[in-house]
């Protein structure tokens, strides 16, 4: 704009000088110089004015195009940014799903491996139990197989390990009928360790074979005597009744071949 104004002033000056020169050459006598020269110069400057107006219109058109282009570019940039964000969000969602699926698959594989390990252990245990049954260590008493230690006494923990070494567990009973079935094979004057304890929870007696609460308990008079000492939270049986004993004491014991009770 400044350049256009300068061109206009320069043009006006040049034309004014040309006007004066023409007047001198034609020996024109100027009676009213400002008006006469002004009219002549204005008529001579019409092309400059027209060029200036056209130039201004062109600049206005260019400015409009630039502004319109800027608006379009801003829209394209915003649309592109929105698409990129959507792609990133979709990709992240898919990655999260893949990771969750992988974790689920790993959990399933771990569960399968644990099951296979348990089955393998169970098979080996059953083989050991079958071998012990065939060798006469376990005997069928009622519908289940038991081993009764009558020769050597053990602490509760040693008795539990002894049963595990035979492929069984310290015993517990389903009901009074099972207890009545095994009782004639026991010495009424001896104490036998059973696979029941409340070491984990003072108010709950569980079996070592199943890890579940004992199905059947038949307490002696004034029993159970609960103690905060874990060594005094194991169960023994004598003469068909049960009591809470002190684990280091040495007693005979009864093993069971299964882990159902």
mmCIF file of C-alpha atoms in Angstrom:
data_model
loop_
_atom_site.group_PDB
_atom_site.id
_atom_site.type_symbol
_atom_site.label_atom_id
_atom_site.label_comp_id
_atom_site.label_asym_id
_atom_site.label_seq_id
_atom_site.Cartn_x
_atom_site.Cartn_y
_atom_site.Cartn_z
ATOM 1 C CA UNK A 1 0.000 0.000 0.000
ATOM 2 C CA UNK A 2 2.836 2.453 0.816
ATOM 3 C CA UNK A 3 4.490 1.575 -2.460
ATOM 4 C CA UNK A 4 1.220 2.245 -4.347
ATOM 5 C CA UNK A 5 0.805 5.615 -2.622
ATOM 6 C CA UNK A 6 4.376 6.583 -3.523
ATOM 7 C CA UNK A 7 3.784 5.592 -7.135
ATOM 8 C CA UNK A 8 0.609 7.684 -7.159
ATOM 9 C CA UNK A 9 2.351 10.782 -5.770
ATOM 10 C CA UNK A 10 5.266 10.325 -8.128
ATOM 11 C CA UNK A 11 2.906 9.940 -11.086
ATOM 12 C CA UNK A 12 0.884 12.945 -10.086
ATOM 13 C CA UNK A 13 4.029 15.070 -9.836
ATOM 14 C CA UNK A 14 5.346 13.921 -13.199
ATOM 15 C CA UNK A 15 2.046 14.591 -14.912
ATOM 16 C CA UNK A 16 1.844 18.034 -13.308
ATOM 17 C CA UNK A 17 5.254 18.855 -14.709
ATOM 18 C CA UNK A 18 4.230 17.508 -18.114
ATOM 19 C CA UNK A 19 1.114 19.632 -17.972
ATOM 20 C CA UNK A 20 3.134 22.763 -17.306
ATOM 21 C CA UNK A 21 5.545 21.852 -20.073
ATOM 22 C CA UNK A 22 2.723 21.395 -22.566
ATOM 23 C CA UNK A 23 1.243 24.721 -21.558
ATOM 24 C CA UNK A 24 4.547 26.515 -22.206
ATOM 25 C CA UNK A 25 5.032 24.764 -25.572
ATOM 26 C CA UNK A 26 1.506 25.685 -26.729
ATOM 27 C CA UNK A 27 1.883 29.241 -25.433
ATOM 28 C CA UNK A 28 -1.293 28.646 -23.515
ATOM 29 C CA UNK A 29 -2.202 31.544 -21.343
ATOM 30 C CA UNK A 30 -3.433 30.224 -17.989
ATOM 31 C CA UNK A 31 -6.169 32.366 -16.642
ATOM 32 C CA UNK A 32 -7.129 29.909 -13.910
ATOM 33 C CA UNK A 33 -4.059 27.723 -13.423
ATOM 34 C CA UNK A 34 -5.267 25.548 -10.510
ATOM 35 C CA UNK A 35 -8.517 24.580 -12.208
ATOM 36 C CA UNK A 36 -7.125 24.332 -15.734
ATOM 37 C CA UNK A 37 -4.088 22.249 -14.721
ATOM 38 C CA UNK A 38 -6.082 20.274 -12.194
ATOM 39 C CA UNK A 39 -8.634 19.150 -14.771
ATOM 40 C CA UNK A 40 -5.924 18.278 -17.267
ATOM 41 C CA UNK A 41 -3.853 16.398 -14.714
ATOM 42 C CA UNK A 42 -6.848 14.508 -13.386
ATOM 43 C CA UNK A 43 -7.768 13.417 -16.909
ATOM 44 C CA UNK A 44 -4.174 12.372 -17.468
ATOM 45 C CA UNK A 45 -4.104 10.476 -14.154
ATOM 46 C CA UNK A 46 -7.181 8.389 -14.923
ATOM 47 C CA UNK A 47 -5.053 5.429 -16.161
ATOM 48 C CA UNK A 48 -3.015 5.593 -12.940
ATOM 49 C CA UNK A 49 -6.179 5.637 -10.846
ATOM 50 C CA UNK A 50 -7.622 2.741 -12.828
ATOM 51 C CA UNK A 51 -4.388 0.782 -12.442
ATOM 52 C CA UNK A 52 -4.342 1.527 -8.693
ATOM 53 C CA UNK A 53 -7.958 0.410 -8.269
ATOM 54 C CA UNK A 54 -7.343 -2.750 -10.298
ATOM 55 C CA UNK A 55 -4.167 -3.425 -8.322
ATOM 56 C CA UNK A 56 -6.052 -2.923 -5.029
ATOM 57 C CA UNK A 57 -8.793 -5.305 -6.168
ATOM 58 C CA UNK A 58 -6.185 -7.892 -7.106
ATOM 59 C CA UNK A 59 -4.592 -7.598 -3.661
ATOM 60 C CA UNK A 60 -8.014 -7.933 -2.021
ATOM 61 C CA UNK A 61 -8.694 -11.039 -4.106
ATOM 62 C CA UNK A 62 -5.321 -12.511 -3.166
ATOM 63 C CA UNK A 63 -5.938 -11.733 0.513
ATOM 64 C CA UNK A 64 -9.338 -13.478 0.293
ATOM 65 C CA UNK A 65 -7.745 -16.498 -1.372
ATOM 66 C CA UNK A 66 -5.009 -16.590 1.242
ATOM 67 C CA UNK A 67 -7.529 -16.399 4.062
ATOM 68 C CA UNK A 68 -9.714 -19.076 2.437
ATOM 69 C CA UNK A 69 -6.635 -21.265 1.922
ATOM 70 C CA UNK A 70 -5.641 -20.759 5.561
ATOM 71 C CA UNK A 71 -9.130 -21.789 6.705
ATOM 72 C CA UNK A 72 -9.024 -24.877 4.477
ATOM 73 C CA UNK A 73 -5.536 -25.785 5.732
ATOM 74 C CA UNK A 74 -6.664 -25.370 9.355
ATOM 75 C CA UNK A 75 -9.626 -27.670 8.681
ATOM 76 C CA UNK A 76 -7.403 -30.233 6.950
ATOM 77 C CA UNK A 77 -4.958 -30.078 9.873
ATOM 78 C CA UNK A 78 -7.756 -30.507 12.419
ATOM 79 C CA UNK A 79 -9.333 -33.390 10.467
ATOM 80 C CA UNK A 80 -5.923 -35.045 10.116
ATOM 81 C CA UNK A 81 -5.229 -34.609 13.846
ATOM 82 C CA UNK A 82 -8.648 -36.060 14.718
ATOM 83 C CA UNK A 83 -8.022 -39.056 12.446
ATOM 84 C CA UNK A 84 -4.575 -39.616 13.953
ATOM 85 C CA UNK A 85 -5.996 -39.470 17.480
ATOM 86 C CA UNK A 86 -8.758 -41.918 16.511
ATOM 87 C CA UNK A 87 -6.185 -44.263 14.937
ATOM 88 C CA UNK A 88 -4.011 -44.009 18.085
ATOM 89 C CA UNK A 89 -7.000 -44.671 20.356
ATOM 90 C CA UNK A 90 -8.176 -47.606 18.233
ATOM 91 C CA UNK A 91 -4.650 -49.012 18.125
ATOM 92 C CA UNK A 92 -4.243 -48.650 21.895
ATOM 93 C CA UNK A 93 -7.617 -50.328 22.463
ATOM 94 C CA UNK A 94 -6.574 -53.234 20.245
ATOM 95 C CA UNK A 95 -3.205 -53.482 21.997
ATOM 96 C CA UNK A 96 -4.922 -53.499 25.398
ATOM 97 C CA UNK A 97 -7.271 -56.247 24.197
ATOM 98 C CA UNK A 98 -4.338 -58.277 22.877
ATOM 99 C CA UNK A 99 -2.504 -57.864 26.193
ATOM 100 C CA UNK A 100 -5.618 -58.859 28.148
ATOM 101 C CA UNK A 101 -6.118 -61.869 25.880
ATOM 102 C CA UNK A 102 -2.470 -62.839 26.371
ATOM 103 C CA UNK A 103 -2.816 -62.555 30.144
ATOM 104 C CA UNK A 104 -5.976 -64.656 30.018
ATOM 105 C CA UNK A 105 -4.217 -67.252 27.873
ATOM 106 C CA UNK A 106 -1.254 -67.294 30.257
ATOM 107 C CA UNK A 107 -3.627 -67.793 33.179
ATOM 108 C CA UNK A 108 -5.357 -70.614 31.336
ATOM 109 C CA UNK A 109 -2.023 -72.199 30.455
ATOM 110 C CA UNK A 110 -0.908 -71.892 34.080
ATOM 111 C CA UNK A 111 -4.156 -73.489 35.215
ATOM 112 C CA UNK A 112 -3.710 -76.292 32.665
ATOM 113 C CA UNK A 113 -0.126 -76.842 33.819
ATOM 114 C CA UNK A 114 -1.236 -76.918 37.449
ATOM 115 C CA UNK A 115 -3.973 -79.400 36.552
ATOM 116 C CA UNK A 116 -1.512 -81.580 34.639
ATOM 117 C CA UNK A 117 0.953 -81.392 37.530
ATOM 118 C CA UNK A 118 -1.812 -82.313 39.979
ATOM 119 C CA UNK A 119 -2.919 -85.184 37.750
ATOM 120 C CA UNK A 120 0.647 -86.412 37.439
ATOM 121 C CA UNK A 121 1.084 -86.183 41.203
ATOM 122 C CA UNK A 122 -2.252 -87.910 41.709
ATOM 123 C CA UNK A 123 -1.256 -90.715 39.336
ATOM 124 C CA UNK A 124 2.064 -91.183 41.115
ATOM 125 C CA UNK A 125 0.313 -91.051 44.492
ATOM 126 C CA UNK A 126 -2.213 -93.627 43.364
ATOM 127 C CA UNK A 127 0.627 -95.813 42.103
ATOM 128 C CA UNK A 128 2.337 -95.534 45.487
ATOM 129 C CA UNK A 129 -0.948 -96.197 47.293
ATOM 130 C CA UNK A 130 -1.683 -99.143 45.008
ATOM 131 C CA UNK A 131 1.794 -100.495 45.695
ATOM 132 C CA UNK A 132 1.319 -100.032 49.445
ATOM 133 C CA UNK A 133 -2.089 -101.682 49.302
ATOM 134 C CA UNK A 134 -0.674 -104.611 47.369
ATOM 135 C CA UNK A 135 2.217 -104.899 49.813
ATOM 136 C CA UNK A 136 -0.242 -104.978 52.694
ATOM 137 C CA UNK A 137 0.663 -101.591 54.253
ATOM 138 C CA UNK A 138 -2.849 -100.181 53.662
ATOM 139 C CA UNK A 139 -5.797 -102.363 54.473
ATOM 140 C CA UNK A 140 -9.416 -101.910 53.523
ATOM 141 C CA UNK A 141 -11.517 -101.019 56.534
ATOM 142 C CA UNK A 142 -15.105 -100.401 55.525
ATOM 143 C CA UNK A 143 -15.086 -98.707 52.120
ATOM 144 C CA UNK A 144 -11.710 -96.975 52.533
ATOM 145 C CA UNK A 145 -8.043 -97.931 52.930
ATOM 146 C CA UNK A 146 -6.117 -97.158 56.131
ATOM 147 C CA UNK A 147 -2.739 -97.893 57.649
ATOM 148 C CA UNK A 148 -2.445 -98.190 61.431
ATOM 149 C CA UNK A 149 1.005 -97.732 62.980
ATOM 150 C CA UNK A 150 1.212 -100.054 66.001
ATOM 151 C CA UNK A 151 4.940 -100.522 66.465
ATOM 152 C CA UNK A 152 6.599 -97.099 66.750
ATOM 153 C CA UNK A 153 5.464 -93.740 68.093
ATOM 154 C CA UNK A 154 6.046 -90.384 66.370
ATOM 155 C CA UNK A 155 5.412 -86.704 66.926
ATOM 156 C CA UNK A 156 2.410 -85.317 65.013
ATOM 157 C CA UNK A 157 4.579 -83.674 62.313
ATOM 158 C CA UNK A 158 6.748 -86.772 61.882
ATOM 159 C CA UNK A 159 3.641 -88.940 61.655
ATOM 160 C CA UNK A 160 2.209 -86.642 58.966
ATOM 161 C CA UNK A 161 5.453 -86.904 56.962
ATOM 162 C CA UNK A 162 5.489 -90.663 57.420
ATOM 163 C CA UNK A 163 2.007 -90.903 55.886
ATOM 164 C CA UNK A 164 3.027 -88.647 52.994
ATOM 165 C CA UNK A 165 6.010 -90.909 52.342
ATOM 166 C CA UNK A 166 3.596 -93.809 52.028
ATOM 167 C CA UNK A 167 1.485 -91.879 49.517
ATOM 168 C CA UNK A 168 -1.276 -91.109 52.030
ATOM 169 C CA UNK A 169 -2.272 -88.638 54.744
ATOM 170 C CA UNK A 170 -2.945 -88.663 58.462
ATOM 171 C CA UNK A 171 -6.508 -89.905 58.725
ATOM 172 C CA UNK A 172 -9.866 -88.333 59.426
ATOM 173 C CA UNK A 173 -13.334 -89.865 59.299
ATOM 174 C CA UNK A 174 -16.548 -89.143 57.448
ATOM 175 C CA UNK A 175 -18.928 -90.145 60.234
ATOM 176 C CA UNK A 176 -19.540 -92.221 63.345
ATOM 177 C CA UNK A 177 -19.994 -95.353 61.244
ATOM 178 C CA UNK A 178 -16.422 -95.152 59.900
ATOM 179 C CA UNK A 179 -15.097 -94.517 63.398
ATOM 180 C CA UNK A 180 -17.007 -97.527 64.746
ATOM 181 C CA UNK A 181 -15.620 -99.666 61.893
ATOM 182 C CA UNK A 182 -11.969 -98.847 62.616
ATOM 183 C CA UNK A 183 -12.199 -98.686 66.413
ATOM 184 C CA UNK A 184 -11.985 -102.504 66.999
ATOM 185 C CA UNK A 185 -8.578 -102.505 65.245
ATOM 186 C CA UNK A 186 -7.127 -99.955 67.697
ATOM 187 C CA UNK A 187 -5.688 -100.403 71.183
ATOM 188 C CA UNK A 188 -8.129 -98.698 73.553
ATOM 189 C CA UNK A 189 -5.242 -97.744 75.867
ATOM 190 C CA UNK A 190 -3.199 -95.989 73.183
ATOM 191 C CA UNK A 191 -3.439 -92.576 71.565
ATOM 192 C CA UNK A 192 -3.319 -92.149 67.769
ATOM 193 C CA UNK A 193 -2.563 -89.016 65.818
ATOM 194 C CA UNK A 194 -5.237 -87.950 63.292
ATOM 195 C CA UNK A 195 -4.887 -85.618 60.286
ATOM 196 C CA UNK A 196 -6.906 -82.763 61.787
ATOM 197 C CA UNK A 197 -5.639 -79.438 63.166
ATOM 198 C CA UNK A 198 -6.618 -75.825 63.784
ATOM 199 C CA UNK A 199 -3.186 -74.280 63.280
ATOM 200 C CA UNK A 200 -4.345 -71.849 60.589
ATOM 201 C CA UNK A 201 -7.537 -70.765 62.362
ATOM 202 C CA UNK A 202 -8.174 -71.286 66.060
ATOM 203 C CA UNK A 203 -11.919 -71.762 65.528
ATOM 204 C CA UNK A 204 -11.738 -74.091 62.513
ATOM 205 C CA UNK A 205 -10.449 -77.662 62.384
ATOM 206 C CA UNK A 206 -9.366 -78.751 58.890
ATOM 207 C CA UNK A 207 -8.003 -82.010 57.496
ATOM 208 C CA UNK A 208 -4.473 -82.257 56.073
ATOM 209 C CA UNK A 209 -5.728 -84.495 53.236
ATOM 210 C CA UNK A 210 -8.387 -82.187 51.729
ATOM 211 C CA UNK A 211 -7.590 -78.800 53.278
ATOM 212 C CA UNK A 212 -11.305 -78.488 54.081
ATOM 213 C CA UNK A 213 -13.140 -78.430 57.436
ATOM 214 C CA UNK A 214 -13.305 -81.826 59.128
ATOM 215 C CA UNK A 215 -16.587 -83.610 58.436
ATOM 216 C CA UNK A 216 -16.713 -85.478 61.715
ATOM 217 C CA UNK A 217 -15.413 -84.678 65.204
ATOM 218 C CA UNK A 218 -16.180 -86.555 68.401
ATOM 219 C CA UNK A 219 -14.712 -84.782 71.410
ATOM 220 C CA UNK A 220 -13.695 -86.153 74.768
ATOM 221 C CA UNK A 221 -15.116 -84.519 77.870
ATOM 222 C CA UNK A 222 -13.856 -80.929 78.353
ATOM 223 C CA UNK A 223 -12.539 -80.862 74.816
ATOM 224 C CA UNK A 224 -11.558 -79.158 72.615
ATOM 225 C CA UNK A 225 -9.056 -77.203 74.681
ATOM 226 C CA UNK A 226 -8.086 -74.312 72.408
ATOM 227 C CA UNK A 227 -4.614 -72.820 72.689
ATOM 228 C CA UNK A 228 -2.791 -69.936 71.045
ATOM 229 C CA UNK A 229 0.280 -72.191 70.686
ATOM 230 C CA UNK A 230 0.297 -73.912 67.286
ATOM 231 C CA UNK A 231 2.112 -76.916 68.794
ATOM 232 C CA UNK A 232 -1.018 -77.553 70.882
ATOM 233 C CA UNK A 233 -3.489 -77.372 68.022
ATOM 234 C CA UNK A 234 -3.424 -80.914 66.571
ATOM 235 C CA UNK A 235 -5.897 -83.755 67.111
ATOM 236 C CA UNK A 236 -5.375 -87.237 68.600
ATOM 237 C CA UNK A 237 -7.850 -90.036 69.275
ATOM 238 C CA UNK A 238 -8.071 -92.630 72.029
ATOM 239 C CA UNK A 239 -10.813 -95.079 72.861
ATOM 240 C CA UNK A 240 -13.068 -93.667 70.106
ATOM 241 C CA UNK A 241 -12.929 -90.023 71.241
ATOM 242 C CA UNK A 242 -10.850 -87.020 70.164
ATOM 243 C CA UNK A 243 -8.883 -84.329 71.923
ATOM 244 C CA UNK A 244 -6.486 -81.454 71.188
ATOM 245 C CA UNK A 245 -2.928 -82.608 71.795
ATOM 246 C CA UNK A 246 0.611 -81.248 71.925
ATOM 247 C CA UNK A 247 2.376 -82.071 68.645
ATOM 248 C CA UNK A 248 5.837 -83.056 70.076
ATOM 249 C CA UNK A 249 4.271 -85.873 72.110
ATOM 250 C CA UNK A 250 4.981 -89.266 70.531
ATOM 251 C CA UNK A 251 1.942 -91.382 69.632
ATOM 252 C CA UNK A 252 0.928 -94.061 67.191
ATOM 253 C CA UNK A 253 -0.940 -92.822 64.127
ATOM 254 C CA UNK A 254 -3.508 -93.701 61.455
ATOM 255 C CA UNK A 255 -3.000 -92.975 57.725
ATOM 256 C CA UNK A 256 -5.636 -92.880 54.998
ATOM 257 C CA UNK A 257 -4.943 -93.665 51.340
ATOM 258 C CA UNK A 258 -7.327 -91.078 49.796
ATOM 259 C CA UNK A 259 -7.526 -87.296 50.024
ATOM 260 C CA UNK A 260 -11.329 -86.983 49.902
ATOM 261 C CA UNK A 261 -11.870 -86.394 53.623
#
